[in-house]
Amino acid sequence: MVFRNERGVRVPKRTGFRCQEVGWRRLWGNVTIVTYVGFYLHRPSTAAVFVVSYLLIFLVCLAGNGVVCFIVLRGRNMRSVTNVFILNLAVSDLLVGIFCMPTTLLDNIITGWPFGSLVCKLSGTVQGISVSASVFTLVAIAVDRFRCIVYPFKQKLSISAAALIIVTIWVLAISIMCPSGVMLQVTREQSVRVLLGYDNKTAPFYWCRENWPNREMRRIYTTVLFANIYLAPLSLIVVMYARIGIALFKTSAPGGGESGRGGVSKKKRRVIKMLLVVASLFILSWLPLWTLMMLSDYARLTPRQQRIVNIYVYPLAHWLAFFNSSVNPIIYGFFNENFRRGFRAAFKLGPCAADGRRRKRYSQRPRPNSVLPADNARASPDPVSLNSPDPSGCGRTRRLAEQDLVLEDLEKGSCSSGAVTAVSI
């Protein structure tokens, strides 16, 4: 929340990743000025919209990421490098849902900080760490796909190497959020009282904020966060997926005939669209929040503009950022054919669940006709089959969907064999 004290000095407060301003009214006394603020920031109808919208993404976040964790941990055949990264993404997004969404929703509805100093430090610090780890994991997934498709002859990452990368991700996330954890503290504003709404009772006003020595240090830290948690990851993700798209366009279409080339070209276009969706969701989800954070520290807004931005625009920006954590398991998990099979096997869904573990992916079996990224490469007549015919009827040949093209576990199919297989492409 952002207030101005009686001398007109701007007093900022940040809970997690936002600042907010509360409208107030002044009562002049003989000696001091007492400022009274309402307990609720919005009308009941507006508050209900906030509660429903935040509750929706909260439930989706918990359910989606929880199922992803369950599938990866339950099935041994799901423990691959890409799936380890997806598991770490699900864990960090779960922390975002547990520690960020409830406190942010509460902060959007009521005035002040209702909890103690320990919760202030833990909540704000864990929020920043979980968000940072989630973003860094998205970068790791993009780099892993880039290596397997653009440079398929390079040695693939091992599980131990992936685990080391994950440890590095969390160390970086903790390191970059340490200053925030140190500066966060609960402060009582002596000249502000909160109206409780009955019998004219009031309560002291507390806020949880980063208490920086000066405004310039706060600006520097916000800029460092913006560069390391949004700008640099965004640049890497865009570059990696752009290179993947270029590699897909340059790869020769397997099979002969115009129909074969046209069919694969259509699938490649769907792959490019899927990559654009992944990058665009990241950009659109986080850009509003970071824009507002930079405006809060650098722009000179009028009190009315600050009130509108902090009370109405910030909640929407936070919702969009949390939406990214809720939709990540859908993009990186359930659009993956392996995760769909793991889901059916884990919950015994469908007639193929019983033998789901025995079924191997097409790209896991080394074949002499893997498609090389060369113009004279050859492939099998049916390069889009995921499974060969099975006597039980469960392994029916499936047409490769665009999600399978992008989100399959590429390191086993392409990196390990030293070539980009038909399925991986």
Short mmCIF file of C-alpha atoms in Angstrom, two decimals, residues 30-290:
data_model
loop_
_atom_site.label_atom_id
_atom_site.label_comp_id
_atom_site.label_asym_id
_atom_site.label_seq_id
_atom_site.Cartn_x
_atom_site.Cartn_y
_atom_site.Cartn_z
CA ASN A 30 -6.04 20.15 18.09
CA VAL A 31 -2.54 18.73 18.07
CA THR A 32 -2.21 15.71 15.78
CA ILE A 33 -3.76 14.42 12.59
CA VAL A 34 -5.44 11.01 12.74
CA THR A 35 -6.11 9.22 9.48
CA TYR A 36 -8.90 6.64 9.35
CA VAL A 37 -9.08 3.98 6.66
CA GLY A 38 -11.82 1.46 6.00
CA PHE A 39 -11.24 -2.19 6.80
CA TYR A 40 -12.47 -3.34 3.37
CA LEU A 41 -11.01 -1.88 0.20
CA HIS A 42 -13.93 -2.72 -2.10
CA ARG A 43 -17.66 -3.15 -2.21
CA PRO A 44 -18.96 -6.67 -1.55
CA SER A 45 -19.68 -7.27 -5.25
CA THR A 46 -16.15 -6.30 -6.29
CA ALA A 47 -14.64 -8.34 -3.47
CA ALA A 48 -16.72 -11.34 -4.56
CA VAL A 49 -15.29 -11.09 -8.09
CA PHE A 50 -11.78 -11.08 -6.65
CA VAL A 51 -12.49 -14.07 -4.42
CA VAL A 52 -14.04 -16.17 -7.18
CA SER A 53 -11.35 -15.39 -9.76
CA TYR A 54 -8.48 -16.04 -7.36
CA LEU A 55 -10.13 -19.17 -5.97
CA LEU A 56 -10.52 -20.56 -9.48
CA ILE A 57 -6.85 -20.28 -10.42
CA PHE A 58 -5.87 -21.42 -6.92
CA LEU A 59 -7.77 -24.69 -7.32
CA VAL A 60 -6.49 -25.20 -10.86
CA CYS A 61 -2.94 -24.54 -9.68
CA LEU A 62 -3.14 -27.02 -6.80
CA ALA A 63 -4.91 -29.72 -8.79
CA GLY A 64 -2.85 -29.44 -11.97
CA ASN A 65 0.57 -29.18 -10.40
CA GLY A 66 -0.29 -31.77 -7.76
CA VAL A 67 -1.25 -34.31 -10.42
CA VAL A 68 1.95 -33.60 -12.37
CA CYS A 69 4.03 -34.26 -9.25
CA PHE A 70 2.10 -37.45 -8.53
CA ILE A 71 2.54 -38.80 -12.06
CA VAL A 72 6.28 -38.14 -12.23
CA LEU A 73 7.01 -39.48 -8.74
CA ARG A 74 4.77 -42.53 -9.11
CA GLY A 75 5.96 -43.86 -12.46
CA ARG A 76 9.59 -44.84 -12.88
CA ASN A 77 9.27 -44.62 -16.64
CA MET A 78 8.44 -40.92 -16.23
CA ARG A 79 11.77 -40.09 -14.58
CA SER A 80 13.62 -38.44 -17.43
CA VAL A 81 15.52 -35.17 -17.70
CA THR A 82 12.65 -33.21 -19.20
CA ASN A 83 10.17 -34.64 -16.72
CA VAL A 84 12.50 -33.78 -13.82
CA PHE A 85 12.42 -30.16 -14.98
CA ILE A 86 8.65 -30.31 -15.30
CA LEU A 87 8.45 -31.77 -11.78
CA ASN A 88 10.52 -28.88 -10.43
CA LEU A 89 8.28 -26.44 -12.29
CA ALA A 90 5.22 -28.03 -10.72
CA VAL A 91 6.75 -27.83 -7.23
CA SER A 92 7.63 -24.15 -7.61
CA ASP A 93 4.20 -23.38 -9.03
CA LEU A 94 2.62 -25.21 -6.09
CA LEU A 95 4.55 -22.92 -3.75
CA VAL A 96 3.29 -19.95 -5.75
CA GLY A 97 -0.26 -21.16 -5.28
CA ILE A 98 0.12 -21.92 -1.57
CA PHE A 99 2.12 -18.90 -0.45
CA CYS A 100 1.28 -16.20 -3.00
CA MET A 101 -2.36 -16.50 -3.98
CA PRO A 102 -4.09 -16.50 -0.54
CA THR A 103 -2.04 -13.65 0.93
CA THR A 104 -2.32 -11.57 -2.24
CA LEU A 105 -6.08 -12.09 -2.33
CA LEU A 106 -6.36 -11.04 1.30
CA ASP A 107 -4.19 -8.01 0.62
CA ASN A 108 -6.50 -7.05 -2.25
CA ILE A 109 -9.58 -7.12 -0.01
CA ILE A 110 -8.64 -5.74 3.41
CA THR A 111 -6.51 -2.88 4.69
CA GLY A 112 -3.21 -3.48 6.46
CA TRP A 113 -1.32 -6.60 7.46
CA PRO A 114 -3.27 -8.89 9.81
CA PHE A 115 -0.39 -11.29 10.59
CA GLY A 116 2.82 -10.99 12.56
CA SER A 117 6.41 -10.18 11.63
CA LEU A 118 7.45 -13.82 11.11
CA VAL A 119 4.66 -14.44 8.61
CA CYS A 120 5.56 -11.18 6.90
CA LYS A 121 9.14 -12.24 6.30
CA LEU A 122 8.36 -15.87 5.43
CA SER A 123 5.43 -15.07 3.16
CA GLY A 124 7.17 -12.36 1.18
CA THR A 125 10.44 -14.25 0.87
CA VAL A 126 8.87 -17.58 -0.13
CA GLN A 127 6.70 -15.76 -2.66
CA GLY A 128 9.73 -14.27 -4.35
CA ILE A 129 11.74 -17.50 -4.21
CA SER A 130 8.95 -19.65 -5.66
CA VAL A 131 8.23 -17.18 -8.47
CA SER A 132 11.94 -16.94 -9.32
CA ALA A 133 12.37 -20.73 -9.30
CA SER A 134 9.34 -21.14 -11.55
CA VAL A 135 10.68 -18.65 -14.10
CA PHE A 136 14.20 -20.12 -14.05
CA THR A 137 12.77 -23.60 -14.59
CA LEU A 138 10.90 -22.39 -17.67
CA VAL A 139 14.27 -21.26 -19.03
CA ALA A 140 15.83 -24.66 -18.24
CA ILE A 141 13.04 -26.44 -20.13
CA ALA A 142 13.51 -24.15 -23.14
CA VAL A 143 17.28 -24.74 -23.18
CA ASP A 144 16.79 -28.51 -22.85
CA ARG A 145 14.48 -28.57 -25.87
CA PHE A 146 16.86 -26.32 -27.78
CA ARG A 147 19.79 -28.67 -27.23
CA CYS A 148 17.87 -31.75 -28.28
CA ILE A 149 16.42 -30.31 -31.50
CA VAL A 150 18.98 -27.79 -32.74
CA TYR A 151 22.08 -29.71 -31.58
CA PRO A 152 20.93 -33.35 -31.52
CA PHE A 153 24.46 -34.78 -31.70
CA LYS A 154 25.52 -33.28 -28.39
CA GLN A 155 25.58 -35.57 -25.39
CA LYS A 156 22.30 -35.51 -23.54
CA LEU A 157 21.93 -34.34 -19.98
CA SER A 158 21.87 -36.99 -17.28
CA ILE A 159 19.45 -37.10 -14.38
CA SER A 160 22.25 -36.10 -12.01
CA ALA A 161 23.12 -33.11 -14.21
CA ALA A 162 19.46 -32.08 -14.28
CA ALA A 163 19.34 -32.37 -10.48
CA LEU A 164 22.41 -30.14 -10.22
CA ILE A 165 20.74 -27.57 -12.48
CA ILE A 166 17.65 -27.65 -10.28
CA VAL A 167 19.76 -27.09 -7.15
CA THR A 168 21.41 -24.15 -8.92
CA ILE A 169 17.98 -22.76 -9.79
CA TRP A 170 16.88 -22.74 -6.16
CA VAL A 171 20.20 -21.32 -4.95
CA LEU A 172 19.88 -18.45 -7.45
CA ALA A 173 16.25 -17.88 -6.47
CA ILE A 174 17.12 -17.74 -2.77
CA SER A 175 20.11 -15.49 -3.38
CA ILE A 176 18.22 -12.93 -5.43
CA MET A 177 15.40 -12.72 -2.88
CA CYS A 178 17.59 -12.52 0.24
CA PRO A 179 17.63 -8.69 0.27
CA SER A 180 13.84 -8.64 0.22
CA GLY A 181 13.67 -11.06 3.15
CA VAL A 182 16.07 -8.92 5.15
CA MET A 183 14.22 -5.67 4.47
CA LEU A 184 10.69 -7.00 5.01
CA GLN A 185 9.26 -6.02 8.39
CA VAL A 186 5.96 -5.18 10.03
CA THR A 187 5.58 -1.50 10.88
CA ARG A 188 2.85 0.23 12.87
CA GLU A 189 1.70 3.58 11.52
CA GLN A 190 0.96 5.69 14.58
CA SER A 191 -1.16 8.28 12.77
CA VAL A 192 -3.43 5.78 10.99
CA ARG A 193 -6.34 3.81 12.45
CA VAL A 194 -8.49 1.16 10.79
CA LEU A 195 -12.28 1.47 11.07
CA LEU A 196 -13.70 -1.95 11.99
CA GLY A 197 -17.22 -1.05 10.90
CA TYR A 198 -19.14 -1.62 14.13
CA ASP A 199 -19.60 0.55 17.25
CA ASN A 200 -17.08 3.00 15.78
CA LYS A 201 -14.26 0.78 16.96
CA THR A 202 -10.83 1.17 15.47
CA ALA A 203 -7.65 -0.88 15.39
CA PRO A 204 -3.98 -0.05 14.87
CA PHE A 205 -2.73 -0.04 11.32
CA TYR A 206 0.15 -2.42 10.50
CA TRP A 207 1.80 -3.04 7.21
CA CYS A 208 4.33 -5.52 5.88
CA ARG A 209 6.82 -3.71 3.71
CA GLU A 210 10.40 -3.58 2.50
CA ASN A 211 11.94 -0.86 4.63
CA TRP A 212 14.80 0.37 2.43
CA PRO A 213 17.12 3.11 3.73
CA ASN A 214 16.31 5.29 0.73
CA ARG A 215 14.25 5.32 -2.43
CA GLU A 216 17.26 4.92 -4.71
CA MET A 217 18.22 1.56 -3.19
CA ARG A 218 14.66 0.38 -3.64
CA ARG A 219 14.76 1.38 -7.31
CA ILE A 220 18.04 -0.44 -7.87
CA TYR A 221 16.72 -3.64 -6.30
CA THR A 222 13.48 -3.50 -8.31
CA THR A 223 15.51 -3.04 -11.49
CA VAL A 224 17.73 -6.01 -10.62
CA LEU A 225 14.65 -8.18 -10.06
CA PHE A 226 13.12 -7.02 -13.34
CA ALA A 227 16.29 -7.82 -15.27
CA ASN A 228 16.89 -11.24 -13.71
CA ILE A 229 13.37 -12.58 -13.21
CA TYR A 230 11.67 -11.23 -16.33
CA LEU A 231 13.86 -9.57 -18.96
CA ALA A 232 16.71 -12.11 -19.12
CA PRO A 233 14.47 -15.23 -18.88
CA LEU A 234 12.12 -13.79 -21.50
CA SER A 235 15.01 -13.13 -23.88
CA LEU A 236 16.38 -16.65 -23.46
CA ILE A 237 12.99 -18.30 -23.93
CA VAL A 238 12.24 -16.29 -27.07
CA VAL A 239 15.68 -16.98 -28.56
CA MET A 240 15.55 -20.71 -27.77
CA TYR A 241 12.09 -21.23 -29.23
CA ALA A 242 12.90 -19.07 -32.25
CA ARG A 243 15.92 -21.25 -33.00
CA ILE A 244 13.79 -24.36 -32.58
CA GLY A 245 11.26 -22.96 -35.05
CA ILE A 246 13.99 -22.17 -37.57
CA ALA A 247 15.42 -25.66 -37.19
CA LEU A 248 12.00 -27.19 -37.83
CA PHE A 249 11.55 -25.13 -40.99
CA LYS A 250 14.98 -26.14 -42.30
CA THR A 251 14.55 -29.86 -41.60
CA SER A 252 13.61 -31.84 -44.68
CA ALA A 253 10.19 -33.40 -44.70
CA PRO A 254 10.45 -37.19 -44.23
CA GLY A 255 8.86 -39.51 -46.71
CA GLY A 256 8.29 -39.05 -50.39
CA GLY A 257 5.66 -37.40 -52.44
CA GLU A 258 3.94 -34.08 -52.23
CA SER A 259 1.35 -35.30 -49.77
CA GLY A 260 4.01 -36.45 -47.30
CA ARG A 261 5.90 -33.16 -47.52
CA GLY A 262 2.71 -31.17 -47.22
CA GLY A 263 1.52 -33.15 -44.21
CA VAL A 264 4.74 -32.76 -42.29
CA SER A 265 4.90 -29.08 -43.21
CA LYS A 266 1.47 -28.63 -41.70
CA LYS A 267 2.60 -30.34 -38.51
CA LYS A 268 5.66 -28.11 -38.38
CA ARG A 269 3.43 -25.07 -38.62
CA ARG A 270 1.46 -26.36 -35.66
CA VAL A 271 4.71 -26.81 -33.74
CA ILE A 272 5.65 -23.19 -34.43
CA LYS A 273 2.23 -22.05 -33.27
CA MET A 274 2.62 -24.02 -30.05
CA LEU A 275 6.02 -22.45 -29.40
CA LEU A 276 4.50 -19.02 -29.98
CA VAL A 277 1.75 -19.82 -27.49
CA VAL A 278 4.29 -20.81 -24.83
CA ALA A 279 6.38 -17.65 -25.29
CA SER A 280 3.34 -15.37 -25.59
CA LEU A 281 1.76 -16.71 -22.40
CA PHE A 282 4.94 -15.98 -20.47
CA ILE A 283 5.17 -12.45 -21.91
CA LEU A 284 1.52 -11.54 -21.38
CA SER A 285 1.28 -13.12 -17.93
CA TRP A 286 4.18 -11.26 -16.35
CA LEU A 287 4.48 -8.02 -18.34
CA PRO A 288 1.60 -6.15 -16.59
CA LEU A 289 2.91 -6.88 -13.09
CA TRP A 290 6.48 -5.90 -13.84
#
